[in-house]
Amino acid sequence: MSLLRRANAGLPQAIGFTRRPFKSLKFAGESLDASASPALLHGIHVFHCPDVLGIVAKLSECIASRGGNILGADIFVPENNQVFYSRSEFVFDPAKWPRVQMEEDFLKLSKMFDAMRSVVRVPALDPKYKISVLASKQDHCLVDLLHGWQDGRLPVDITCIISNHERGSDTHVIRFLERHGIPYHCLHTTKGNKREAEILDLVQDTDFLVLARYMQLLSGDFLSNYGKDVINIHHGLLPSFKGGNPSKQAFDAGVKLIGATSHFVTEELDSGPIIEQMIAMSNNRTVGVSAYFLCAYVKMNFSMFSYGMENIALLVYLLTENMHDKPKRYHLLHISEHSFSPLTQVERVSHRENLHSFILKSENLEKQCLAKAIKSYCELRVLPYGENKTVVF
């Protein structure tokens, strides 16, 4: 048996970890963290490679051999799929393990295990991710991102804001941008000209893009030419309520499940891998609701599992008319909150909501969902899994 198929004998606790049927593994390390000594820095490493024995041992050996200490590690090996995912957090002394040497050490591991992805970040040393934000008329997600950046809650540098709508010089957004020296570019679009070449020129030096309620479709050519990730946020009202004013459509239909989905942008409309989802629901058990609404983001030719849905609930409902009628013909009898995944934030929405409060709660979910997705992405918590899923540690 080759060296790559064996766990290091000096690390018996790692033997066989990659073959165990678990979703996530946490390592217990010594009581050591970056706050214990000002000389220690915090590092993050993510690894995605074919699954063989000994990966955990080699990762641990790499860090320990340079005097580093693992604070925590998440590992995921999909059932019936021979691939390995891990995310490790560790502390180290930069005098003993220089940043350049760290890059070389992890590169050797990447070659050893034929890794599809191996990324290491040291937030205190590495530059923040550069992003550009695209937005249309609605300000709620854009303003929340700007305030999150200002408060240090989002570890990014915003290079510019791009919009297809003018904002007056006396508006809150423009005053904020001028105060912080962030350029604002207004590129009016038409059906025949989305100004994509100009957008590409403005975002070439960014690490990824954020669509903060940007109501224009990005073409496959744009995505291919940009070549980096684009994160989008949208309401959770699809597919039942498409087109303009979806919140009013849902409110008028008596919907009691609203939500938001953050996902990567692909050429197919609203079909990219999901990063984060948030849902609000009602405690009124007798108001008409779409049975499809929970599957808001999923087209009918995909199952929830194969699509990578993170939010699953048990719905017990009474069919009041035949099953092919419009979704609003269903009456919700019960929702089990415990059947939602741990990533889901559950918020109550009552039948006492008016349209204004309904929209505010929907927008609030969008803001939180987008901010959490960006933060998770910057902390290397999001890895691609298959064609249309993500692993989110």
mmCIF file of C-alpha atoms in Angstrom:
data_model
loop_
_atom_site.group_PDB
_atom_site.id
_atom_site.type_symbol
_atom_site.label_atom_id
_atom_site.label_comp_id
_atom_site.label_asym_id
_atom_site.label_seq_id
_atom_site.Cartn_x
_atom_site.Cartn_y
_atom_site.Cartn_z
ATOM 1 C CA MET A 1 0.000 0.000 0.000
ATOM 2 C CA SER A 2 1.458 3.365 -1.006
ATOM 3 C CA LEU A 3 2.249 6.173 1.386
ATOM 4 C CA LEU A 4 -0.756 8.128 0.168
ATOM 5 C CA ARG A 5 -3.038 5.303 1.228
ATOM 6 C CA ARG A 6 -1.724 5.140 4.781
ATOM 7 C CA ALA A 7 -2.311 7.394 7.751
ATOM 8 C CA ASN A 8 0.858 8.626 9.376
ATOM 9 C CA ALA A 9 1.780 6.302 12.232
ATOM 10 C CA GLY A 10 2.587 9.292 14.406
ATOM 11 C CA LEU A 11 -0.998 10.518 14.142
ATOM 12 C CA PRO A 12 -3.158 7.551 15.124
ATOM 13 C CA GLN A 13 -6.147 9.724 15.908
ATOM 14 C CA ALA A 14 -6.471 10.500 12.192
ATOM 15 C CA ILE A 15 -6.648 6.908 10.947
ATOM 16 C CA GLY A 16 -9.703 6.179 8.848
ATOM 17 C CA PHE A 17 -11.344 9.579 9.358
ATOM 18 C CA THR A 18 -12.058 9.979 5.667
ATOM 19 C CA ARG A 19 -14.058 6.738 5.586
ATOM 20 C CA ARG A 20 -16.448 7.520 8.374
ATOM 21 C CA PRO A 21 -20.072 8.332 7.408
ATOM 22 C CA PHE A 22 -20.335 11.767 8.957
ATOM 23 C CA LYS A 23 -21.042 15.211 7.654
ATOM 24 C CA SER A 24 -18.725 17.222 9.833
ATOM 25 C CA LEU A 25 -15.847 16.492 12.176
ATOM 26 C CA LYS A 26 -14.443 18.805 14.838
ATOM 27 C CA PHE A 27 -10.918 18.378 16.169
ATOM 28 C CA ALA A 28 -10.180 18.997 19.828
ATOM 29 C CA GLY A 29 -6.861 20.797 20.110
ATOM 30 C CA GLU A 30 -4.845 22.262 22.928
ATOM 31 C CA SER A 31 -6.150 25.331 24.663
ATOM 32 C CA LEU A 32 -4.342 27.696 22.360
ATOM 33 C CA ASP A 33 -5.702 30.604 20.391
ATOM 34 C CA ALA A 34 -4.535 33.800 18.767
ATOM 35 C CA SER A 35 -5.546 35.852 21.792
ATOM 36 C CA ALA A 36 -3.224 33.827 24.064
ATOM 37 C CA SER A 37 -0.155 35.330 22.417
ATOM 38 C CA PRO A 38 0.018 38.485 20.289
ATOM 39 C CA ALA A 39 2.690 36.795 18.133
ATOM 40 C CA LEU A 40 0.282 34.129 16.889
ATOM 41 C CA LEU A 41 -1.802 34.662 13.754
ATOM 42 C CA HIS A 42 -4.971 32.954 12.581
ATOM 43 C CA GLY A 43 -5.022 30.965 9.338
ATOM 44 C CA ILE A 44 -7.692 29.175 7.294
ATOM 45 C CA HIS A 45 -7.154 26.375 4.809
ATOM 46 C CA VAL A 46 -9.704 24.638 2.584
ATOM 47 C CA PHE A 47 -9.005 21.444 0.677
ATOM 48 C CA HIS A 48 -10.964 19.552 -1.981
ATOM 49 C CA CYS A 49 -9.463 16.432 -3.504
ATOM 50 C CA PRO A 50 -10.205 12.790 -4.371
ATOM 51 C CA ASP A 51 -10.758 10.790 -1.196
ATOM 52 C CA VAL A 52 -7.856 8.550 -0.158
ATOM 53 C CA LEU A 53 -6.554 7.414 3.200
ATOM 54 C CA GLY A 54 -4.116 9.654 5.021
ATOM 55 C CA ILE A 55 -5.329 13.112 3.962
ATOM 56 C CA VAL A 56 -6.173 14.248 7.481
ATOM 57 C CA ALA A 57 -2.864 12.979 8.803
ATOM 58 C CA LYS A 58 -0.877 14.843 6.170
ATOM 59 C CA LEU A 59 -2.833 18.070 6.671
ATOM 60 C CA SER A 60 -2.262 17.858 10.424
ATOM 61 C CA GLU A 61 1.406 17.020 9.958
ATOM 62 C CA CYS A 62 1.881 19.985 7.617
ATOM 63 C CA ILE A 63 0.568 22.433 10.203
ATOM 64 C CA ALA A 64 2.164 20.800 13.259
ATOM 65 C CA SER A 65 5.591 20.460 11.640
ATOM 66 C CA ARG A 66 5.759 24.258 11.349
ATOM 67 C CA GLY A 67 4.706 24.817 14.961
ATOM 68 C CA GLY A 68 1.078 25.562 14.116
ATOM 69 C CA ASN A 69 -1.889 24.350 16.137
ATOM 70 C CA ILE A 70 -5.267 23.330 14.720
ATOM 71 C CA LEU A 71 -8.148 25.011 16.540
ATOM 72 C CA GLY A 72 -10.911 23.324 14.578
ATOM 73 C CA ALA A 73 -11.500 21.360 11.394
ATOM 74 C CA ASP A 74 -14.614 20.463 9.421
ATOM 75 C CA ILE A 75 -14.498 17.441 7.139
ATOM 76 C CA PHE A 76 -17.065 16.169 4.679
ATOM 77 C CA VAL A 77 -16.899 12.999 2.594
ATOM 78 C CA PRO A 78 -20.136 12.489 0.617
ATOM 79 C CA GLU A 79 -21.704 9.082 0.737
ATOM 80 C CA ASN A 80 -21.029 7.061 -2.443
ATOM 81 C CA ASN A 81 -18.860 9.862 -3.811
ATOM 82 C CA GLN A 82 -15.114 9.518 -3.434
ATOM 83 C CA VAL A 83 -14.227 13.146 -2.808
ATOM 84 C CA PHE A 84 -12.871 14.841 0.297
ATOM 85 C CA TYR A 85 -13.647 18.333 1.603
ATOM 86 C CA SER A 86 -12.062 20.029 4.595
ATOM 87 C CA ARG A 87 -11.780 23.441 6.206
ATOM 88 C CA SER A 88 -9.185 23.922 8.937
ATOM 89 C CA GLU A 89 -8.585 26.871 11.259
ATOM 90 C CA PHE A 90 -5.214 27.116 12.960
ATOM 91 C CA VAL A 91 -2.875 29.507 14.733
ATOM 92 C CA PHE A 92 0.818 29.873 13.988
ATOM 93 C CA ASP A 93 3.875 32.003 14.625
ATOM 94 C CA PRO A 94 4.714 33.927 11.424
ATOM 95 C CA ALA A 95 8.368 34.069 12.485
ATOM 96 C CA LYS A 96 8.503 30.267 12.418
ATOM 97 C CA TRP A 97 6.185 29.797 9.439
ATOM 98 C CA PRO A 98 6.494 32.677 6.946
ATOM 99 C CA ARG A 99 3.533 33.276 4.665
ATOM 100 C CA VAL A 100 5.464 32.353 1.514
ATOM 101 C CA GLN A 101 6.615 29.078 3.068
ATOM 102 C CA MET A 102 3.034 28.291 4.109
ATOM 103 C CA GLU A 103 1.898 28.682 0.509
ATOM 104 C CA GLU A 104 4.623 26.308 -0.667
ATOM 105 C CA ASP A 105 3.786 23.708 1.974
ATOM 106 C CA PHE A 106 0.103 23.585 1.091
ATOM 107 C CA LEU A 107 0.972 23.546 -2.615
ATOM 108 C CA LYS A 108 3.010 20.367 -2.043
ATOM 109 C CA LEU A 109 -0.008 18.767 -0.369
ATOM 110 C CA SER A 110 -2.197 19.871 -3.261
ATOM 111 C CA LYS A 111 0.080 18.130 -5.754
ATOM 112 C CA MET A 112 0.421 15.067 -3.521
ATOM 113 C CA PHE A 113 -3.335 14.483 -3.409
ATOM 114 C CA ASP A 114 -4.178 15.855 -6.864
ATOM 115 C CA ALA A 115 -6.428 18.472 -5.272
ATOM 116 C CA MET A 116 -9.121 20.296 -7.208
ATOM 117 C CA ARG A 117 -8.901 23.175 -4.739
ATOM 118 C CA SER A 118 -6.455 24.171 -2.025
ATOM 119 C CA VAL A 119 -6.676 27.711 -0.670
ATOM 120 C CA VAL A 120 -5.028 29.216 2.399
ATOM 121 C CA ARG A 121 -5.759 32.644 3.870
ATOM 122 C CA VAL A 122 -4.250 34.590 6.733
ATOM 123 C CA PRO A 123 -6.715 37.464 7.297
ATOM 124 C CA ALA A 124 -4.192 39.573 9.235
ATOM 125 C CA LEU A 125 -1.656 39.410 6.381
ATOM 126 C CA ASP A 126 -3.606 38.868 3.183
ATOM 127 C CA PRO A 127 -5.413 41.712 1.414
ATOM 128 C CA LYS A 128 -9.184 41.798 1.773
ATOM 129 C CA TYR A 129 -11.279 40.561 -1.118
ATOM 130 C CA LYS A 130 -12.047 43.322 -3.602
ATOM 131 C CA ILE A 131 -15.657 43.448 -4.745
ATOM 132 C CA SER A 132 -17.920 45.591 -6.856
ATOM 133 C CA VAL A 133 -21.612 45.836 -6.071
ATOM 134 C CA LEU A 134 -24.288 46.050 -8.777
ATOM 135 C CA ALA A 135 -27.673 47.445 -7.778
ATOM 136 C CA SER A 136 -30.807 48.828 -9.403
ATOM 137 C CA LYS A 137 -33.477 51.041 -7.797
ATOM 138 C CA GLN A 138 -33.935 49.252 -4.485
ATOM 139 C CA ASP A 139 -31.503 50.387 -1.814
ATOM 140 C CA HIS A 140 -32.063 48.008 1.099
ATOM 141 C CA CYS A 141 -29.400 45.397 0.256
ATOM 142 C CA LEU A 142 -26.940 47.994 -1.025
ATOM 143 C CA VAL A 143 -27.243 50.188 2.073
ATOM 144 C CA ASP A 144 -26.907 47.186 4.376
ATOM 145 C CA LEU A 145 -23.712 46.094 2.604
ATOM 146 C CA LEU A 146 -22.249 49.585 2.807
ATOM 147 C CA HIS A 147 -22.953 49.819 6.530
ATOM 148 C CA GLY A 148 -21.610 46.298 7.078
ATOM 149 C CA TRP A 149 -18.419 47.292 5.279
ATOM 150 C CA GLN A 150 -18.153 50.520 7.273
ATOM 151 C CA ASP A 151 -18.630 48.683 10.586
ATOM 152 C CA GLY A 152 -16.065 46.021 9.690
ATOM 153 C CA ARG A 153 -18.649 43.219 9.676
ATOM 154 C CA LEU A 154 -17.873 42.345 6.053
ATOM 155 C CA PRO A 155 -14.198 41.577 5.338
ATOM 156 C CA VAL A 156 -14.145 43.175 1.877
ATOM 157 C CA ASP A 157 -12.982 46.312 0.096
ATOM 158 C CA ILE A 158 -15.632 47.841 -2.167
ATOM 159 C CA THR A 159 -14.039 49.184 -5.350
ATOM 160 C CA CYS A 160 -17.177 50.743 -6.841
ATOM 161 C CA ILE A 161 -20.956 50.664 -7.070
ATOM 162 C CA ILE A 162 -22.522 50.124 -10.493
ATOM 163 C CA SER A 163 -26.181 50.832 -11.190
ATOM 164 C CA ASN A 164 -28.536 51.177 -14.134
ATOM 165 C CA HIS A 165 -30.385 53.964 -12.286
ATOM 166 C CA GLU A 166 -29.442 57.486 -11.278
ATOM 167 C CA ARG A 167 -29.298 58.462 -7.618
ATOM 168 C CA GLY A 168 -29.467 62.101 -6.701
ATOM 169 C CA SER A 169 -26.549 63.855 -5.031
ATOM 170 C CA ASP A 170 -28.621 64.419 -1.892
ATOM 171 C CA THR A 171 -29.530 60.739 -1.418
ATOM 172 C CA HIS A 172 -28.212 58.712 1.493
ATOM 173 C CA VAL A 173 -26.305 56.324 -0.787
ATOM 174 C CA ILE A 174 -24.490 59.001 -2.776
ATOM 175 C CA ARG A 175 -23.587 60.990 0.350
ATOM 176 C CA PHE A 176 -22.200 57.826 1.934
ATOM 177 C CA LEU A 177 -20.159 56.931 -1.156
ATOM 178 C CA GLU A 178 -18.735 60.430 -1.501
ATOM 179 C CA ARG A 179 -17.807 60.500 2.178
ATOM 180 C CA HIS A 180 -15.854 57.237 1.824
ATOM 181 C CA GLY A 181 -14.451 57.833 -1.657
ATOM 182 C CA ILE A 182 -16.251 54.914 -3.339
ATOM 183 C CA PRO A 183 -16.978 55.591 -7.047
ATOM 184 C CA TYR A 184 -20.564 55.365 -8.316
ATOM 185 C CA HIS A 185 -21.121 54.487 -11.969
ATOM 186 C CA CYS A 186 -24.533 54.859 -13.537
ATOM 187 C CA LEU A 187 -24.830 52.858 -16.745
ATOM 188 C CA HIS A 188 -28.303 53.166 -18.217
ATOM 189 C CA THR A 189 -29.316 49.927 -19.884
ATOM 190 C CA THR A 190 -31.751 49.084 -22.646
ATOM 191 C CA LYS A 191 -33.178 45.781 -23.802
ATOM 192 C CA GLY A 192 -30.600 45.695 -26.583
ATOM 193 C CA ASN A 193 -27.634 47.050 -24.642
ATOM 194 C CA LYS A 194 -26.886 45.865 -21.091
ATOM 195 C CA ARG A 195 -23.558 47.801 -21.057
ATOM 196 C CA GLU A 196 -21.739 44.601 -20.150
ATOM 197 C CA ALA A 197 -18.454 45.549 -21.834
ATOM 198 C CA GLU A 198 -18.316 48.720 -19.730
ATOM 199 C CA ILE A 199 -19.148 46.788 -16.575
ATOM 200 C CA LEU A 200 -16.334 44.334 -17.337
ATOM 201 C CA ASP A 201 -13.864 47.200 -17.642
ATOM 202 C CA LEU A 202 -14.923 48.498 -14.218
ATOM 203 C CA VAL A 203 -14.684 45.151 -12.401
ATOM 204 C CA GLN A 204 -11.536 43.583 -13.862
ATOM 205 C CA ASP A 205 -9.532 44.000 -10.651
ATOM 206 C CA THR A 206 -12.177 42.522 -8.343
ATOM 207 C CA ASP A 207 -12.156 39.096 -6.690
ATOM 208 C CA PHE A 208 -15.911 38.569 -7.009
ATOM 209 C CA LEU A 209 -19.106 40.503 -7.742
ATOM 210 C CA VAL A 210 -22.228 41.030 -5.656
ATOM 211 C CA LEU A 211 -25.654 41.646 -7.181
ATOM 212 C CA ALA A 212 -27.575 43.588 -4.542
ATOM 213 C CA ARG A 213 -30.997 43.467 -6.203
ATOM 214 C CA TYR A 214 -29.562 44.214 -9.646
ATOM 215 C CA MET A 215 -32.530 43.717 -11.929
ATOM 216 C CA GLN A 216 -30.617 42.959 -15.128
ATOM 217 C CA LEU A 217 -29.662 39.523 -16.456
ATOM 218 C CA LEU A 218 -25.952 38.916 -16.956
ATOM 219 C CA SER A 219 -25.214 37.025 -20.149
ATOM 220 C CA GLY A 220 -23.191 33.860 -20.451
ATOM 221 C CA ASP A 221 -20.551 35.826 -22.358
ATOM 222 C CA PHE A 222 -20.226 38.278 -19.471
ATOM 223 C CA LEU A 223 -19.859 35.495 -16.898
ATOM 224 C CA SER A 224 -17.319 33.691 -19.063
ATOM 225 C CA ASN A 225 -15.260 36.818 -19.693
ATOM 226 C CA TYR A 226 -15.329 37.822 -16.033
ATOM 227 C CA GLY A 227 -14.293 34.318 -15.011
ATOM 228 C CA LYS A 228 -14.867 34.751 -11.271
ATOM 229 C CA ASP A 229 -17.746 34.172 -8.887
ATOM 230 C CA VAL A 230 -20.856 36.352 -8.885
ATOM 231 C CA ILE A 231 -23.145 36.225 -5.831
ATOM 232 C CA ASN A 232 -26.812 37.138 -6.189
ATOM 233 C CA ILE A 233 -29.717 37.645 -3.791
ATOM 234 C CA HIS A 234 -33.391 37.326 -4.620
ATOM 235 C CA HIS A 235 -36.672 36.888 -2.855
ATOM 236 C CA GLY A 236 -37.989 33.415 -2.136
ATOM 237 C CA LEU A 237 -41.259 33.895 -3.990
ATOM 238 C CA LEU A 238 -40.325 32.038 -7.169
ATOM 239 C CA PRO A 239 -41.665 30.106 -9.006
ATOM 240 C CA SER A 240 -45.192 30.887 -7.809
ATOM 241 C CA PHE A 241 -44.933 34.649 -8.252
ATOM 242 C CA LYS A 242 -42.874 35.834 -11.187
ATOM 243 C CA GLY A 243 -42.486 39.185 -12.856
ATOM 244 C CA GLY A 244 -43.134 42.595 -11.327
ATOM 245 C CA ASN A 245 -44.231 43.208 -7.760
ATOM 246 C CA PRO A 246 -43.839 39.628 -6.501
ATOM 247 C CA SER A 247 -44.322 40.660 -2.869
ATOM 248 C CA LYS A 248 -47.719 42.182 -3.653
ATOM 249 C CA GLN A 249 -48.667 39.091 -5.668
ATOM 250 C CA ALA A 250 -47.766 36.858 -2.735
ATOM 251 C CA PHE A 251 -49.491 39.110 -0.208
ATOM 252 C CA ASP A 252 -52.682 39.207 -2.272
ATOM 253 C CA ALA A 253 -52.592 35.405 -2.582
ATOM 254 C CA GLY A 254 -52.441 34.973 1.195
ATOM 255 C CA VAL A 255 -48.958 33.451 1.209
ATOM 256 C CA LYS A 256 -47.515 32.787 4.638
ATOM 257 C CA LEU A 257 -44.036 31.607 3.702
ATOM 258 C CA ILE A 258 -41.582 34.221 2.500
ATOM 259 C CA GLY A 259 -37.861 33.913 2.130
ATOM 260 C CA ALA A 260 -34.601 34.883 0.485
ATOM 261 C CA THR A 261 -31.978 32.859 -1.367
ATOM 262 C CA SER A 262 -28.366 33.795 -2.007
ATOM 263 C CA HIS A 263 -26.704 31.857 -4.807
ATOM 264 C CA PHE A 264 -23.954 31.896 -7.380
ATOM 265 C CA VAL A 265 -24.927 33.315 -10.756
ATOM 266 C CA THR A 266 -24.924 31.003 -13.753
ATOM 267 C CA GLU A 267 -26.113 31.503 -17.310
ATOM 268 C CA GLU A 268 -29.433 29.844 -16.523
ATOM 269 C CA LEU A 269 -31.718 32.294 -14.740
ATOM 270 C CA ASP A 270 -31.814 31.899 -10.935
ATOM 271 C CA SER A 271 -30.424 28.379 -11.105
ATOM 272 C CA GLY A 272 -26.936 28.712 -9.635
ATOM 273 C CA PRO A 273 -25.680 26.747 -6.602
ATOM 274 C CA ILE A 274 -27.284 27.921 -3.357
ATOM 275 C CA ILE A 275 -25.093 29.504 -0.683
ATOM 276 C CA GLU A 276 -27.607 30.594 1.946
ATOM 277 C CA GLN A 277 -31.367 30.685 2.502
ATOM 278 C CA MET A 278 -33.615 32.311 5.064
ATOM 279 C CA ILE A 279 -37.339 31.777 5.565
ATOM 280 C CA ALA A 280 -40.105 33.525 7.468
ATOM 281 C CA MET A 281 -43.321 31.669 8.179
ATOM 282 C CA SER A 282 -46.720 32.124 9.730
ATOM 283 C CA ASN A 283 -48.326 30.832 12.907
ATOM 284 C CA ASN A 284 -51.755 31.125 11.318
ATOM 285 C CA ARG A 285 -52.631 27.567 10.298
ATOM 286 C CA THR A 286 -55.670 28.133 8.134
ATOM 287 C CA VAL A 287 -54.670 30.715 5.558
ATOM 288 C CA GLY A 288 -54.142 29.626 1.937
ATOM 289 C CA VAL A 289 -50.531 28.968 1.068
ATOM 290 C CA SER A 290 -48.639 27.518 -1.861
ATOM 291 C CA ALA A 291 -47.422 23.997 -1.211
ATOM 292 C CA TYR A 292 -44.739 24.758 -3.767
ATOM 293 C CA PHE A 293 -43.660 27.890 -1.970
ATOM 294 C CA LEU A 294 -41.115 26.208 0.261
ATOM 295 C CA CYS A 295 -39.436 24.991 -2.938
ATOM 296 C CA ALA A 296 -39.352 28.614 -4.061
ATOM 297 C CA TYR A 297 -36.036 28.412 -5.806
ATOM 298 C CA VAL A 298 -36.401 24.962 -7.366
ATOM 299 C CA LYS A 299 -37.736 24.273 -10.823
ATOM 300 C CA MET A 300 -40.127 21.362 -11.118
ATOM 301 C CA ASN A 301 -37.665 19.141 -12.998
ATOM 302 C CA PHE A 302 -35.268 19.098 -10.005
ATOM 303 C CA SER A 303 -35.743 17.346 -6.682
ATOM 304 C CA MET A 304 -34.956 19.382 -3.576
ATOM 305 C CA PHE A 305 -32.103 17.044 -2.690
ATOM 306 C CA SER A 306 -30.401 17.061 -6.064
ATOM 307 C CA TYR A 307 -30.702 20.822 -6.205
ATOM 308 C CA GLY A 308 -28.933 21.351 -2.903
ATOM 309 C CA MET A 309 -31.788 22.958 -0.975
ATOM 310 C CA GLU A 310 -30.746 23.865 2.563
ATOM 311 C CA ASN A 311 -34.244 24.442 3.937
ATOM 312 C CA ILE A 312 -36.629 21.534 4.328
ATOM 313 C CA ALA A 313 -39.896 21.568 6.265
ATOM 314 C CA LEU A 314 -42.659 19.091 6.909
ATOM 315 C CA LEU A 315 -45.915 20.433 5.474
ATOM 316 C CA VAL A 316 -49.253 18.871 6.394
ATOM 317 C CA TYR A 317 -51.962 20.471 4.312
ATOM 318 C CA LEU A 318 -55.553 19.989 3.235
ATOM 319 C CA LEU A 319 -56.289 19.924 -0.482
ATOM 320 C CA THR A 320 -59.454 21.936 -0.943
ATOM 321 C CA GLU A 321 -59.698 21.523 -4.721
ATOM 322 C CA ASN A 322 -58.035 19.256 -7.232
ATOM 323 C CA MET A 323 -54.254 19.029 -7.113
ATOM 324 C CA HIS A 324 -53.743 20.816 -10.413
ATOM 325 C CA ASP A 325 -55.322 24.031 -9.216
ATOM 326 C CA LYS A 326 -53.289 27.115 -8.409
ATOM 327 C CA PRO A 327 -51.038 26.829 -5.352
ATOM 328 C CA LYS A 328 -53.148 29.249 -3.307
ATOM 329 C CA ARG A 329 -55.884 26.561 -3.136
ATOM 330 C CA TYR A 330 -53.918 24.737 -0.445
ATOM 331 C CA HIS A 331 -54.555 25.351 3.231
ATOM 332 C CA LEU A 332 -51.651 24.955 5.596
ATOM 333 C CA LEU A 333 -52.436 22.967 8.733
ATOM 334 C CA HIS A 334 -49.025 22.544 10.302
ATOM 335 C CA ILE A 335 -45.348 23.358 9.851
ATOM 336 C CA SER A 336 -42.695 21.623 11.905
ATOM 337 C CA GLU A 337 -39.976 24.159 12.727
ATOM 338 C CA HIS A 338 -37.654 21.374 13.854
ATOM 339 C CA SER A 339 -37.551 20.016 10.325
ATOM 340 C CA PHE A 340 -35.713 23.082 9.048
ATOM 341 C CA SER A 341 -31.971 22.768 8.619
ATOM 342 C CA PRO A 342 -29.742 24.458 11.234
ATOM 343 C CA LEU A 343 -28.730 27.085 8.668
ATOM 344 C CA THR A 344 -32.254 28.428 8.444
ATOM 345 C CA GLN A 345 -33.415 31.461 10.345
ATOM 346 C CA VAL A 346 -37.106 31.061 11.121
ATOM 347 C CA GLU A 347 -39.195 34.175 11.663
ATOM 348 C CA ARG A 348 -42.898 34.410 12.338
ATOM 349 C CA VAL A 349 -45.176 36.294 9.951
ATOM 350 C CA SER A 350 -48.750 36.751 11.026
ATOM 351 C CA HIS A 351 -52.030 37.241 9.188
ATOM 352 C CA ARG A 352 -52.047 40.731 10.739
ATOM 353 C CA GLU A 353 -49.307 41.870 8.337
ATOM 354 C CA ASN A 354 -50.176 44.574 5.837
ATOM 355 C CA LEU A 355 -48.416 44.884 2.493
ATOM 356 C CA HIS A 356 -45.893 47.362 3.867
ATOM 357 C CA SER A 357 -44.810 45.187 6.801
ATOM 358 C CA PHE A 358 -44.860 42.106 4.552
ATOM 359 C CA ILE A 359 -42.375 43.753 2.170
ATOM 360 C CA LEU A 360 -40.189 45.026 5.028
ATOM 361 C CA LYS A 361 -39.845 41.541 6.465
ATOM 362 C CA SER A 362 -39.014 40.145 3.046
ATOM 363 C CA GLU A 363 -36.368 42.825 2.491
ATOM 364 C CA ASN A 364 -34.899 42.208 5.919
ATOM 365 C CA LEU A 365 -34.447 38.533 5.062
ATOM 366 C CA GLU A 366 -32.744 39.491 1.802
ATOM 367 C CA LYS A 367 -30.272 41.777 3.610
ATOM 368 C CA GLN A 368 -29.358 39.178 6.207
ATOM 369 C CA CYS A 369 -29.105 36.370 3.682
ATOM 370 C CA LEU A 370 -26.821 38.295 1.314
ATOM 371 C CA ALA A 371 -24.542 39.564 4.096
ATOM 372 C CA LYS A 372 -24.190 36.073 5.545
ATOM 373 C CA ALA A 373 -23.388 34.606 2.132
ATOM 374 C CA ILE A 374 -20.656 37.199 1.504
ATOM 375 C CA LYS A 375 -19.138 36.657 4.944
ATOM 376 C CA SER A 376 -19.184 32.867 4.504
ATOM 377 C CA TYR A 377 -17.558 33.191 1.095
ATOM 378 C CA CYS A 378 -14.772 35.425 2.428
ATOM 379 C CA GLU A 379 -14.147 33.032 5.324
ATOM 380 C CA LEU A 380 -13.661 30.157 2.844
ATOM 381 C CA ARG A 381 -16.745 28.345 4.088
ATOM 382 C CA VAL A 382 -18.251 27.738 0.626
ATOM 383 C CA LEU A 383 -16.977 25.009 -1.694
ATOM 384 C CA PRO A 384 -18.470 23.685 -4.947
ATOM 385 C CA TYR A 385 -20.064 20.260 -4.698
ATOM 386 C CA GLY A 386 -21.110 18.509 -7.897
ATOM 387 C CA GLU A 387 -22.702 20.464 -10.706
ATOM 388 C CA ASN A 388 -25.240 22.490 -8.767
ATOM 389 C CA LYS A 389 -24.554 22.224 -5.049
ATOM 390 C CA THR A 390 -22.294 23.750 -2.454
ATOM 391 C CA VAL A 391 -20.626 22.536 0.715
ATOM 392 C CA VAL A 392 -21.031 25.281 3.334
ATOM 393 C CA PHE A 393 -18.928 24.712 6.453
#
